[in-house]
Amino acid sequence: MVNGKGTKAELVVTAKGTADRLTSKAPLAFEPLSQPDEITPFVMVDSGKTFQTIEGIGGALTDSSAETWAKLPRKAQQEVLTAYFDGEKGIGYSFCRTNIHSCDFSSGSYEYDSDPADTELAKFSIDHDRKYRLPFIKAALATAKTPFKLFASPWSPPAYMKTNGNMLQGGKLKPEFAPVWARYYGKFVHAYEAEGIAIWGLSVQNEALATQTWESCIYTGEEERDFVRDHLGPALERDGLSRLKLMVWDHNRGLLYARAKIVYEDPEASKYVWGTCFHWYVGDHFDQVRQVAEAWPDKGLVFSEGCPELYNAKRVNDWNWGEKYGLSMLMDLSNGTAAWTDWNVLLDERGGPNHAGNFCYAPIHADTKTGELTYMNSFYYIGHFSKFVRPGAKRVATVTDDDRLLATAFKNTDGKVAVVVLNLSDETVSFSFWIDGETAKSASPAHSIITLVY
């Protein structure tokens, strides 16, 4: 796409040591250039070479986020909604996650049906969610001009279904309860959709190999495969929910390839599975993402959870938190990921509420006593992607010839190309964009992220 001599492109910058936070700069003027030279550092984009389609970018709408939001004054509530879900005034979240009954980021453990004798799930009820979570999700959907996609994940089956008789501390699903647990997912989807909240997809189990002090349940790769093949996949079909995007693994990148292989190489299990989702908590392992994308190009990839560290009020303003997001988002998306989901969108002044004491960071923290909101720089780093890379965009070929710069780019459905440039170094780097035969000079400040909309 050559726009012609004098093309003007929007430039947005967030940089350490400055006041720039998603700050619009003077537009860049592009001029024709047949090819880059070897002297000037370049970020080179070929919008004619496309890769995966983007489903969306966003965060998790947990019980903790919803409860924190409910405790805020109305003005602060609206500020949070606008910041996340308004595509013009905010950063336009388009892809979100929520939990199927309780998780660590709930004020307490709860189930939707705790009766072992109720094999038909006649007592299943989402009444617990009516106090905080349903109003929060509905308010978010009302703020977004285009409804975001929402997927749901369980942290544990009900206690009576598990080998340890407890939603917490690992344990496994008892084989005799697999059919009932499989129907539980559909019950959740139908209950939420009856409230006007559409569900895009499901993951089988959050962190399927982690025995946590909070809600958790263990599946080996073979156990997850067999549960999907023999129970969950058929149950969703019977419930008229085969349209849902079902995802396996939902744990760290380090075992991503191995877990995908176990499911995808069983045709009867694989036919029910849209893709694999993953977290970032143990190493980067970005090559696992790329190799899964290359090995199974017909399957999807979703980054489903990431949080920098346990909460420490003294470190809220550390610049490295945003850079961790920027690096992960750029590398995951460049390696074939179709959607990227942060963890809690909002937490309180302690990094909770959280019944497990597992207090964490969120891009926005709210003081529930004063109503004051604190924006971490991670909010702005995420926004450099979520605001400008919209659902339906396709990743396009992007390379750099300077090791200090990382870059990726996407062509949106309106034809505009969004180029994201990340500089993790201590140096300001002068460089030129070269996009489809046109060029413009620019600079990347030290420890910055730039988005160019061309």
Short mmCIF file of C-alpha atoms in Angstrom, two decimals:
data_model
loop_
_atom_site.label_atom_id
_atom_site.label_comp_id
_atom_site.label_asym_id
_atom_site.label_seq_id
_atom_site.Cartn_x
_atom_site.Cartn_y
_atom_site.Cartn_z
CA MET A 1 0.00 0.00 0.00
CA VAL A 2 1.71 3.20 -1.19
CA ASN A 3 -0.21 6.20 0.06
CA GLY A 4 1.67 8.70 -2.07
CA LYS A 5 4.07 11.56 -1.46
CA GLY A 6 3.47 13.48 1.73
CA THR A 7 1.52 10.78 3.60
CA LYS A 8 0.98 11.87 7.22
CA ALA A 9 1.06 9.24 9.97
CA GLU A 10 -0.02 9.49 13.61
CA LEU A 11 2.74 8.94 16.19
CA VAL A 12 2.03 8.06 19.84
CA VAL A 13 4.75 7.75 22.52
CA THR A 14 5.18 6.51 26.09
CA ALA A 15 8.68 7.05 27.53
CA LYS A 16 10.50 6.77 30.83
CA GLY A 17 11.65 10.02 32.43
CA THR A 18 9.09 12.08 30.51
CA ALA A 19 5.44 13.04 30.83
CA ASP A 20 4.63 11.09 27.66
CA ARG A 21 1.94 8.47 28.28
CA LEU A 22 0.19 7.46 25.08
CA THR A 23 0.98 11.01 24.00
CA SER A 24 0.29 12.08 20.43
CA LYS A 25 3.25 13.75 18.73
CA ALA A 26 3.53 15.74 15.50
CA PRO A 27 2.49 13.55 12.56
CA LEU A 28 5.29 12.04 10.51
CA ALA A 29 5.46 12.92 6.82
CA PHE A 30 6.34 10.01 4.56
CA GLU A 31 8.18 10.29 1.28
CA PRO A 32 8.81 7.67 -1.41
CA LEU A 33 11.92 5.48 -1.04
CA SER A 34 12.47 2.38 -3.13
CA GLN A 35 14.50 0.53 -0.47
CA PRO A 36 16.36 1.17 2.81
CA ASP A 37 20.12 1.68 2.97
CA GLU A 38 22.63 0.03 5.31
CA ILE A 39 23.57 3.24 7.16
CA THR A 40 20.30 4.38 8.75
CA PRO A 41 18.58 2.08 11.28
CA PHE A 42 15.21 1.07 9.83
CA VAL A 43 11.94 -0.46 10.98
CA MET A 44 10.71 -2.11 7.80
CA VAL A 45 7.10 -3.11 7.19
CA ASP A 46 5.61 -5.06 4.28
CA SER A 47 1.84 -4.86 4.70
CA GLY A 48 1.29 -7.19 1.76
CA LYS A 49 2.66 -10.18 3.68
CA THR A 50 0.08 -11.16 6.31
CA PHE A 51 -0.03 -13.70 9.13
CA GLN A 52 -2.54 -14.48 11.91
CA THR A 53 -5.79 -12.59 12.45
CA ILE A 54 -6.10 -10.79 15.77
CA GLU A 55 -9.07 -11.70 17.97
CA GLY A 56 -8.47 -8.91 20.48
CA ILE A 57 -6.47 -7.55 23.41
CA GLY A 58 -7.63 -6.94 26.98
CA GLY A 59 -7.71 -8.19 30.57
CA ALA A 60 -9.57 -10.26 33.16
CA LEU A 61 -12.89 -9.26 34.72
CA THR A 62 -12.52 -11.14 37.99
CA ASP A 63 -14.51 -11.05 41.22
CA SER A 64 -11.76 -8.93 42.75
CA SER A 65 -11.90 -6.37 39.94
CA ALA A 66 -15.68 -6.24 40.16
CA GLU A 67 -15.75 -5.88 43.95
CA THR A 68 -13.12 -3.14 43.89
CA TRP A 69 -15.08 -1.29 41.19
CA ALA A 70 -18.31 -1.56 43.18
CA LYS A 71 -16.68 0.15 46.17
CA LEU A 72 -15.69 3.24 44.18
CA PRO A 73 -17.64 6.49 43.83
CA ARG A 74 -19.59 6.72 40.59
CA LYS A 75 -17.16 9.17 38.98
CA ALA A 76 -14.22 6.82 39.56
CA GLN A 77 -16.26 3.86 38.34
CA GLN A 78 -16.93 5.64 35.07
CA GLU A 79 -13.28 6.64 34.75
CA VAL A 80 -12.22 2.99 34.99
CA LEU A 81 -14.79 1.91 32.40
CA THR A 82 -13.82 4.69 30.01
CA ALA A 83 -10.09 4.06 30.49
CA TYR A 84 -10.38 0.43 29.51
CA PHE A 85 -13.36 0.07 27.21
CA ASP A 86 -13.80 3.34 25.32
CA GLY A 87 -11.78 3.04 22.12
CA GLU A 88 -11.45 6.80 21.63
CA LYS A 89 -11.01 8.17 25.16
CA GLY A 90 -9.44 5.00 26.56
CA ILE A 91 -7.45 2.01 25.32
CA GLY A 92 -10.31 0.05 23.82
CA TYR A 93 -10.13 -3.42 25.36
CA SER A 94 -11.63 -5.95 22.93
CA PHE A 95 -10.91 -9.36 24.50
CA CYS A 96 -11.49 -10.32 28.14
CA ARG A 97 -11.50 -13.28 30.52
CA THR A 98 -13.60 -14.21 33.53
CA ASN A 99 -13.69 -17.06 36.04
CA ILE A 100 -16.17 -19.95 36.36
CA HIS A 101 -17.08 -19.72 40.06
CA SER A 102 -14.30 -18.70 42.45
CA CYS A 103 -10.58 -18.25 41.87
CA ASP A 104 -7.79 -16.76 44.01
CA PHE A 105 -9.01 -13.30 43.01
CA SER A 106 -12.34 -13.75 44.76
CA SER A 107 -13.10 -12.71 48.36
CA GLY A 108 -13.92 -16.32 49.20
CA SER A 109 -14.41 -19.74 47.65
CA TYR A 110 -17.83 -20.58 46.24
CA GLU A 111 -19.51 -22.97 43.81
CA TYR A 112 -22.55 -22.70 41.55
CA ASP A 113 -23.81 -26.14 42.59
CA SER A 114 -22.36 -27.99 45.59
CA ASP A 115 -24.83 -30.89 45.84
CA PRO A 116 -23.27 -34.28 44.95
CA ALA A 117 -26.72 -35.76 44.43
CA ASP A 118 -27.67 -33.11 41.87
CA THR A 119 -26.28 -34.93 38.84
CA GLU A 120 -28.60 -32.98 36.54
CA LEU A 121 -27.36 -29.64 37.96
CA ALA A 122 -30.91 -28.52 38.63
CA LYS A 123 -29.68 -26.38 41.53
CA PHE A 124 -27.00 -24.63 39.44
CA SER A 125 -27.14 -20.89 40.10
CA ILE A 126 -24.97 -17.85 39.36
CA ASP A 127 -26.71 -15.78 42.03
CA HIS A 128 -23.35 -15.17 43.74
CA ASP A 129 -22.19 -13.19 40.70
CA ARG A 130 -25.17 -10.84 40.74
CA LYS A 131 -23.71 -8.70 43.53
CA TYR A 132 -20.46 -7.63 41.87
CA ARG A 133 -19.34 -9.45 38.75
CA LEU A 134 -22.43 -9.36 36.53
CA PRO A 135 -23.02 -5.59 37.06
CA PHE A 136 -19.34 -4.88 36.34
CA ILE A 137 -19.26 -6.90 33.11
CA LYS A 138 -22.54 -5.38 31.96
CA ALA A 139 -21.25 -1.86 32.65
CA ALA A 140 -18.08 -2.63 30.71
CA LEU A 141 -20.06 -3.95 27.74
CA ALA A 142 -22.27 -0.84 27.82
CA THR A 143 -19.16 1.37 27.66
CA ALA A 144 -17.55 -0.47 24.75
CA LYS A 145 -18.97 0.72 21.43
CA THR A 146 -18.15 -2.71 19.98
CA PRO A 147 -18.79 -5.59 22.43
CA PHE A 148 -15.59 -7.28 23.53
CA LYS A 149 -15.12 -11.04 23.29
CA LEU A 150 -15.23 -12.84 26.64
CA PHE A 151 -13.85 -16.24 27.50
CA ALA A 152 -14.21 -18.14 30.77
CA SER A 153 -11.93 -20.45 32.76
CA PRO A 154 -12.49 -22.69 35.78
CA TRP A 155 -9.88 -22.81 38.55
CA SER A 156 -11.41 -25.96 40.07
CA PRO A 157 -14.44 -28.23 39.87
CA PRO A 158 -16.72 -28.22 42.94
CA ALA A 159 -15.07 -29.81 45.98
CA TYR A 160 -17.22 -32.94 45.95
CA MET A 161 -16.03 -33.79 42.42
CA LYS A 162 -12.34 -33.90 43.42
CA THR A 163 -10.01 -36.49 44.85
CA ASN A 164 -9.00 -34.21 47.73
CA GLY A 165 -12.55 -33.07 48.53
CA ASN A 166 -11.41 -29.45 48.34
CA MET A 167 -11.53 -26.72 45.69
CA LEU A 168 -8.10 -25.60 46.93
CA GLN A 169 -4.68 -27.28 46.94
CA GLY A 170 -4.78 -29.21 43.70
CA GLY A 171 -6.36 -32.62 43.62
CA LYS A 172 -7.88 -34.18 40.52
CA LEU A 173 -11.30 -34.60 38.99
CA LYS A 174 -12.83 -37.93 40.04
CA PRO A 175 -13.56 -39.96 36.89
CA GLU A 176 -17.15 -40.66 37.95
CA PHE A 177 -17.88 -36.91 37.99
CA ALA A 178 -16.40 -36.12 34.57
CA PRO A 179 -19.82 -36.17 32.80
CA VAL A 180 -21.37 -33.81 35.37
CA TRP A 181 -18.39 -31.45 35.34
CA ALA A 182 -18.51 -31.35 31.53
CA ARG A 183 -22.14 -30.20 31.67
CA TYR A 184 -21.21 -27.53 34.25
CA TYR A 185 -19.41 -25.46 31.58
CA GLY A 186 -22.50 -25.30 29.41
CA LYS A 187 -24.64 -24.37 32.40
CA PHE A 188 -22.34 -21.42 33.05
CA VAL A 189 -22.40 -20.25 29.43
CA HIS A 190 -26.18 -20.44 29.18
CA ALA A 191 -26.62 -18.65 32.52
CA TYR A 192 -24.34 -15.80 31.51
CA GLU A 193 -25.87 -15.49 28.08
CA ALA A 194 -29.32 -15.32 29.69
CA GLU A 195 -27.96 -12.17 31.38
CA GLY A 196 -26.99 -10.70 28.00
CA ILE A 197 -23.29 -11.57 28.35
CA ALA A 198 -22.07 -13.52 25.34
CA ILE A 199 -19.28 -16.06 25.85
CA TRP A 200 -16.71 -16.41 23.04
CA GLY A 201 -14.76 -19.34 24.41
CA LEU A 202 -13.64 -21.55 27.27
CA SER A 203 -10.42 -22.94 28.60
CA VAL A 204 -10.55 -26.41 30.11
CA GLN A 205 -8.62 -25.64 33.29
CA ASN A 206 -6.58 -22.75 34.62
CA GLU A 207 -2.95 -23.78 35.30
CA ALA A 208 -3.50 -27.48 34.83
CA LEU A 209 -0.21 -28.53 36.44
CA ALA A 210 -0.14 -26.19 39.47
CA THR A 211 -1.08 -27.33 42.96
CA GLN A 212 -1.93 -23.96 44.47
CA THR A 213 -3.04 -22.93 47.94
CA TRP A 214 -6.08 -21.48 46.17
CA GLU A 215 -8.53 -23.07 43.69
CA SER A 216 -6.66 -25.53 41.49
CA CYS A 217 -6.99 -28.92 39.82
CA ILE A 218 -4.39 -31.12 38.15
CA TYR A 219 -4.65 -32.66 34.68
CA THR A 220 -1.84 -34.40 32.87
CA GLY A 221 -1.81 -33.79 29.14
CA GLU A 222 -3.43 -37.18 28.57
CA GLU A 223 -6.10 -36.52 31.21
CA GLU A 224 -6.99 -33.17 29.68
CA ARG A 225 -7.08 -34.73 26.20
CA ASP A 226 -9.35 -37.55 27.34
CA PHE A 227 -11.67 -35.23 29.27
CA VAL A 228 -12.08 -33.04 26.17
CA ARG A 229 -12.52 -35.99 23.81
CA ASP A 230 -14.82 -38.13 25.92
CA HIS A 231 -16.77 -35.61 27.96
CA LEU A 232 -16.40 -31.84 27.48
CA GLY A 233 -16.42 -31.71 23.67
CA PRO A 234 -19.50 -33.94 23.31
CA ALA A 235 -21.28 -32.14 26.18
CA LEU A 236 -20.80 -28.75 24.50
CA GLU A 237 -22.13 -30.19 21.25
CA ARG A 238 -25.22 -31.58 22.99
CA ASP A 239 -25.77 -28.18 24.62
CA GLY A 240 -25.66 -26.42 21.25
CA LEU A 241 -22.37 -24.77 22.15
CA SER A 242 -19.99 -26.18 19.55
CA ARG A 243 -19.50 -22.56 18.37
CA LEU A 244 -17.43 -21.85 21.49
CA LYS A 245 -13.67 -21.64 21.09
CA LEU A 246 -12.33 -24.36 23.38
CA MET A 247 -8.71 -23.98 24.55
CA VAL A 248 -6.38 -26.36 26.36
CA TRP A 249 -3.36 -25.96 28.67
CA ASP A 250 -3.86 -22.40 30.08
CA HIS A 251 -0.51 -22.52 31.86
CA ASN A 252 3.08 -21.41 31.25
CA ARG A 253 4.82 -21.17 27.88
CA GLY A 254 7.52 -23.66 28.88
CA LEU A 255 5.33 -26.74 28.25
CA LEU A 256 3.16 -25.17 25.56
CA TYR A 257 4.42 -27.31 22.68
CA ALA A 258 4.28 -30.59 24.60
CA ARG A 259 0.73 -30.01 25.86
CA ALA A 260 -0.52 -28.89 22.44
CA LYS A 261 1.03 -31.96 20.79
CA ILE A 262 -0.74 -34.40 23.13
CA VAL A 263 -4.17 -33.01 22.24
CA TYR A 264 -3.65 -32.12 18.59
CA GLU A 265 -2.26 -35.52 17.64
CA ASP A 266 -5.49 -37.18 18.77
CA PRO A 267 -7.97 -36.38 15.96
CA GLU A 268 -11.01 -37.15 18.12
CA ALA A 269 -9.89 -34.71 20.80
CA SER A 270 -8.44 -32.15 18.41
CA LYS A 271 -11.70 -31.69 16.51
CA TYR A 272 -13.24 -30.06 19.59
CA VAL A 273 -10.30 -27.75 20.30
CA TRP A 274 -9.90 -24.30 18.74
CA GLY A 275 -6.49 -23.65 20.25
CA THR A 276 -4.10 -23.43 23.18
CA CYS A 277 -3.73 -20.66 25.75
CA PHE A 278 -0.78 -19.85 27.99
CA HIS A 279 0.74 -17.72 30.77
CA TRP A 280 4.16 -16.13 31.35
CA TYR A 281 5.10 -17.02 34.94
CA VAL A 282 8.10 -19.34 34.42
CA GLY A 283 10.51 -17.96 31.80
CA ASP A 284 9.84 -16.28 28.47
CA HIS A 285 10.14 -19.28 26.09
CA PHE A 286 8.81 -17.25 23.14
CA ASP A 287 10.10 -19.86 20.72
CA GLN A 288 7.52 -22.31 22.06
CA VAL A 289 4.80 -19.94 20.83
CA ARG A 290 6.36 -19.68 17.37
CA GLN A 291 6.83 -23.41 16.99
CA VAL A 292 3.27 -24.23 18.06
CA ALA A 293 1.99 -21.65 15.54
CA GLU A 294 4.13 -23.17 12.79
CA ALA A 295 3.36 -26.80 13.65
CA TRP A 296 -0.41 -26.34 13.84
CA PRO A 297 -1.29 -23.29 11.72
CA ASP A 298 -4.97 -24.21 11.78
CA LYS A 299 -5.12 -23.79 15.58
CA GLY A 300 -5.33 -20.59 17.60
CA LEU A 301 -3.06 -19.23 20.33
CA VAL A 302 -4.11 -16.95 23.19
CA PHE A 303 -2.03 -15.40 25.95
CA SER A 304 -4.55 -15.84 28.76
CA GLU A 305 -2.86 -14.46 31.90
CA GLY A 306 0.11 -12.46 33.12
CA CYS A 307 0.88 -10.41 36.22
CA PRO A 308 4.33 -8.96 37.00
CA GLU A 309 4.83 -9.87 40.65
CA LEU A 310 3.28 -9.91 44.12
CA TYR A 311 2.07 -6.47 45.17
CA ASN A 312 4.49 -4.02 46.77
CA ALA A 313 3.17 -0.47 47.09
CA LYS A 314 6.70 0.93 47.01
CA ARG A 315 7.29 -0.48 43.52
CA VAL A 316 4.08 0.52 41.76
CA ASN A 317 5.95 3.10 39.69
CA ASP A 318 8.83 0.86 38.62
CA TRP A 319 9.28 1.29 34.87
CA ASN A 320 10.19 -2.34 34.27
CA TRP A 321 6.61 -3.50 34.82
CA GLY A 322 5.43 -1.82 31.63
CA GLU A 323 8.46 -3.08 29.73
CA LYS A 324 7.65 -6.65 30.77
CA TYR A 325 4.23 -6.20 29.19
CA GLY A 326 5.63 -4.56 26.08
CA LEU A 327 8.16 -7.32 25.49
CA SER A 328 5.70 -10.13 26.09
CA MET A 329 2.97 -8.63 23.94
CA LEU A 330 5.33 -7.84 21.07
CA MET A 331 7.00 -11.25 21.10
CA ASP A 332 3.83 -13.30 21.62
CA LEU A 333 1.98 -11.48 18.85
CA SER A 334 4.99 -11.57 16.52
CA ASN A 335 5.19 -15.34 17.03
CA GLY A 336 1.60 -16.09 16.06
CA THR A 337 -0.61 -15.34 19.08
CA ALA A 338 -4.11 -14.23 18.10
CA ALA A 339 -5.21 -12.60 21.38
CA TRP A 340 -3.52 -11.26 24.51
CA THR A 341 -5.18 -11.04 27.93
CA ASP A 342 -3.76 -9.36 31.02
CA TRP A 343 -4.78 -10.55 34.49
CA ASN A 344 -7.05 -8.39 36.76
CA VAL A 345 -8.06 -5.09 35.17
CA LEU A 346 -8.52 -3.43 38.57
CA LEU A 347 -7.38 -4.16 42.13
CA ASP A 348 -7.57 -2.29 45.42
CA GLU A 349 -4.91 -0.50 47.46
CA ARG A 350 -3.52 -3.84 48.71
CA GLY A 351 -3.54 -5.65 45.38
CA GLY A 352 -6.72 -7.55 46.23
CA PRO A 353 -9.22 -8.49 47.49
CA ASN A 354 -7.90 -12.03 47.47
CA HIS A 355 -8.91 -14.88 49.79
CA ALA A 356 -5.55 -16.63 49.32
CA GLY A 357 -3.36 -13.65 50.25
CA ASN A 358 -1.92 -13.74 46.74
CA PHE A 359 -1.99 -9.95 46.27
CA CYS A 360 -0.82 -8.74 42.84
CA TYR A 361 -0.41 -5.73 40.59
CA ALA A 362 -3.02 -4.50 38.11
CA PRO A 363 -2.67 -1.72 35.50
CA ILE A 364 -5.07 0.35 37.59
CA HIS A 365 -5.21 0.29 41.39
CA ALA A 366 -8.03 1.95 43.31
CA ASP A 367 -7.97 3.20 46.87
CA THR A 368 -11.40 2.06 48.03
CA LYS A 369 -11.29 4.51 50.96
CA THR A 370 -10.59 7.67 48.94
CA GLY A 371 -11.65 6.65 45.43
CA GLU A 372 -8.24 7.65 44.05
CA LEU A 373 -7.02 5.74 40.99
CA THR A 374 -3.36 4.92 40.31
CA TYR A 375 -2.32 4.04 36.75
CA MET A 376 0.75 1.85 36.44
CA ASN A 377 2.84 2.32 33.31
CA SER A 378 1.71 -1.17 32.26
CA PHE A 379 -1.66 0.43 31.42
CA TYR A 380 0.00 2.60 28.78
CA TYR A 381 2.20 -0.17 27.38
CA ILE A 382 -0.85 -2.38 26.90
CA GLY A 383 -2.67 0.57 25.35
CA HIS A 384 -0.05 0.91 22.63
CA PHE A 385 -1.40 -2.40 21.33
CA SER A 386 -5.05 -2.55 22.42
CA LYS A 387 -5.98 0.94 21.23
CA PHE A 388 -4.48 0.63 17.77
CA VAL A 389 -4.52 -3.11 16.95
CA ARG A 390 -8.17 -3.95 16.55
CA PRO A 391 -10.06 -7.24 16.16
CA GLY A 392 -9.79 -8.53 12.62
CA ALA A 393 -6.37 -6.97 12.08
CA LYS A 394 -3.72 -9.15 10.48
CA ARG A 395 -0.13 -9.16 11.58
CA VAL A 396 2.16 -8.11 8.74
CA ALA A 397 5.85 -8.67 8.02
CA THR A 398 8.03 -6.39 10.18
CA VAL A 399 11.80 -6.40 10.72
CA THR A 400 14.45 -4.08 12.15
CA ASP A 401 18.18 -3.78 11.49
CA ASP A 402 19.08 -2.35 14.90
CA ASP A 403 19.34 -4.71 17.86
CA ARG A 404 18.14 -1.99 20.23
CA LEU A 405 14.72 -1.90 18.58
CA LEU A 406 11.99 -4.52 18.54
CA ALA A 407 8.99 -4.01 16.28
CA THR A 408 5.80 -5.60 15.04
CA ALA A 409 2.94 -4.32 12.87
CA PHE A 410 -0.67 -5.05 12.01
CA LYS A 411 -3.02 -4.09 9.19
CA ASN A 412 -6.46 -3.23 10.52
CA THR A 413 -9.69 -3.88 8.68
CA ASP A 414 -9.93 -0.17 7.78
CA GLY A 415 -6.61 -0.47 5.90
CA LYS A 416 -4.54 1.43 8.45
CA VAL A 417 -1.25 -0.11 9.56
CA ALA A 418 -0.26 0.10 13.24
CA VAL A 419 3.48 -0.30 13.90
CA VAL A 420 4.67 -0.83 17.49
CA VAL A 421 8.34 -0.14 18.29
CA LEU A 422 9.86 -1.11 21.64
CA ASN A 423 13.17 0.26 22.95
CA LEU A 424 14.40 -1.44 26.14
CA SER A 425 17.84 0.17 25.97
CA ASP A 426 19.32 3.16 27.79
CA GLU A 427 19.85 4.99 24.48
CA THR A 428 17.67 7.15 22.28
CA VAL A 429 17.75 5.53 18.85
CA SER A 430 17.29 7.61 15.69
CA PHE A 431 15.79 5.49 12.93
CA SER A 432 13.48 5.60 9.92
CA PHE A 433 10.24 3.82 9.22
CA TRP A 434 10.06 2.17 5.80
CA ILE A 435 6.55 1.05 4.96
CA ASP A 436 5.51 -0.22 1.55
CA GLY A 437 7.95 1.97 -0.34
CA GLU A 438 7.64 5.09 1.79
CA THR A 439 9.89 6.38 4.56
CA ALA A 440 9.88 8.85 7.45
CA LYS A 441 12.52 9.72 10.04
CA SER A 442 11.76 9.21 13.71
CA ALA A 443 13.40 8.51 17.07
CA SER A 444 12.79 6.03 19.85
CA PRO A 445 13.55 7.46 23.31
CA ALA A 446 15.38 5.28 25.81
CA HIS A 447 12.99 2.89 27.58
CA SER A 448 10.02 3.74 25.40
CA ILE A 449 7.24 2.29 23.33
CA ILE A 450 5.95 3.94 20.14
CA THR A 451 2.91 3.26 18.00
CA LEU A 452 2.75 4.66 14.48
CA VAL A 453 -0.57 4.58 12.64
CA TYR A 454 0.08 4.80 8.90
#
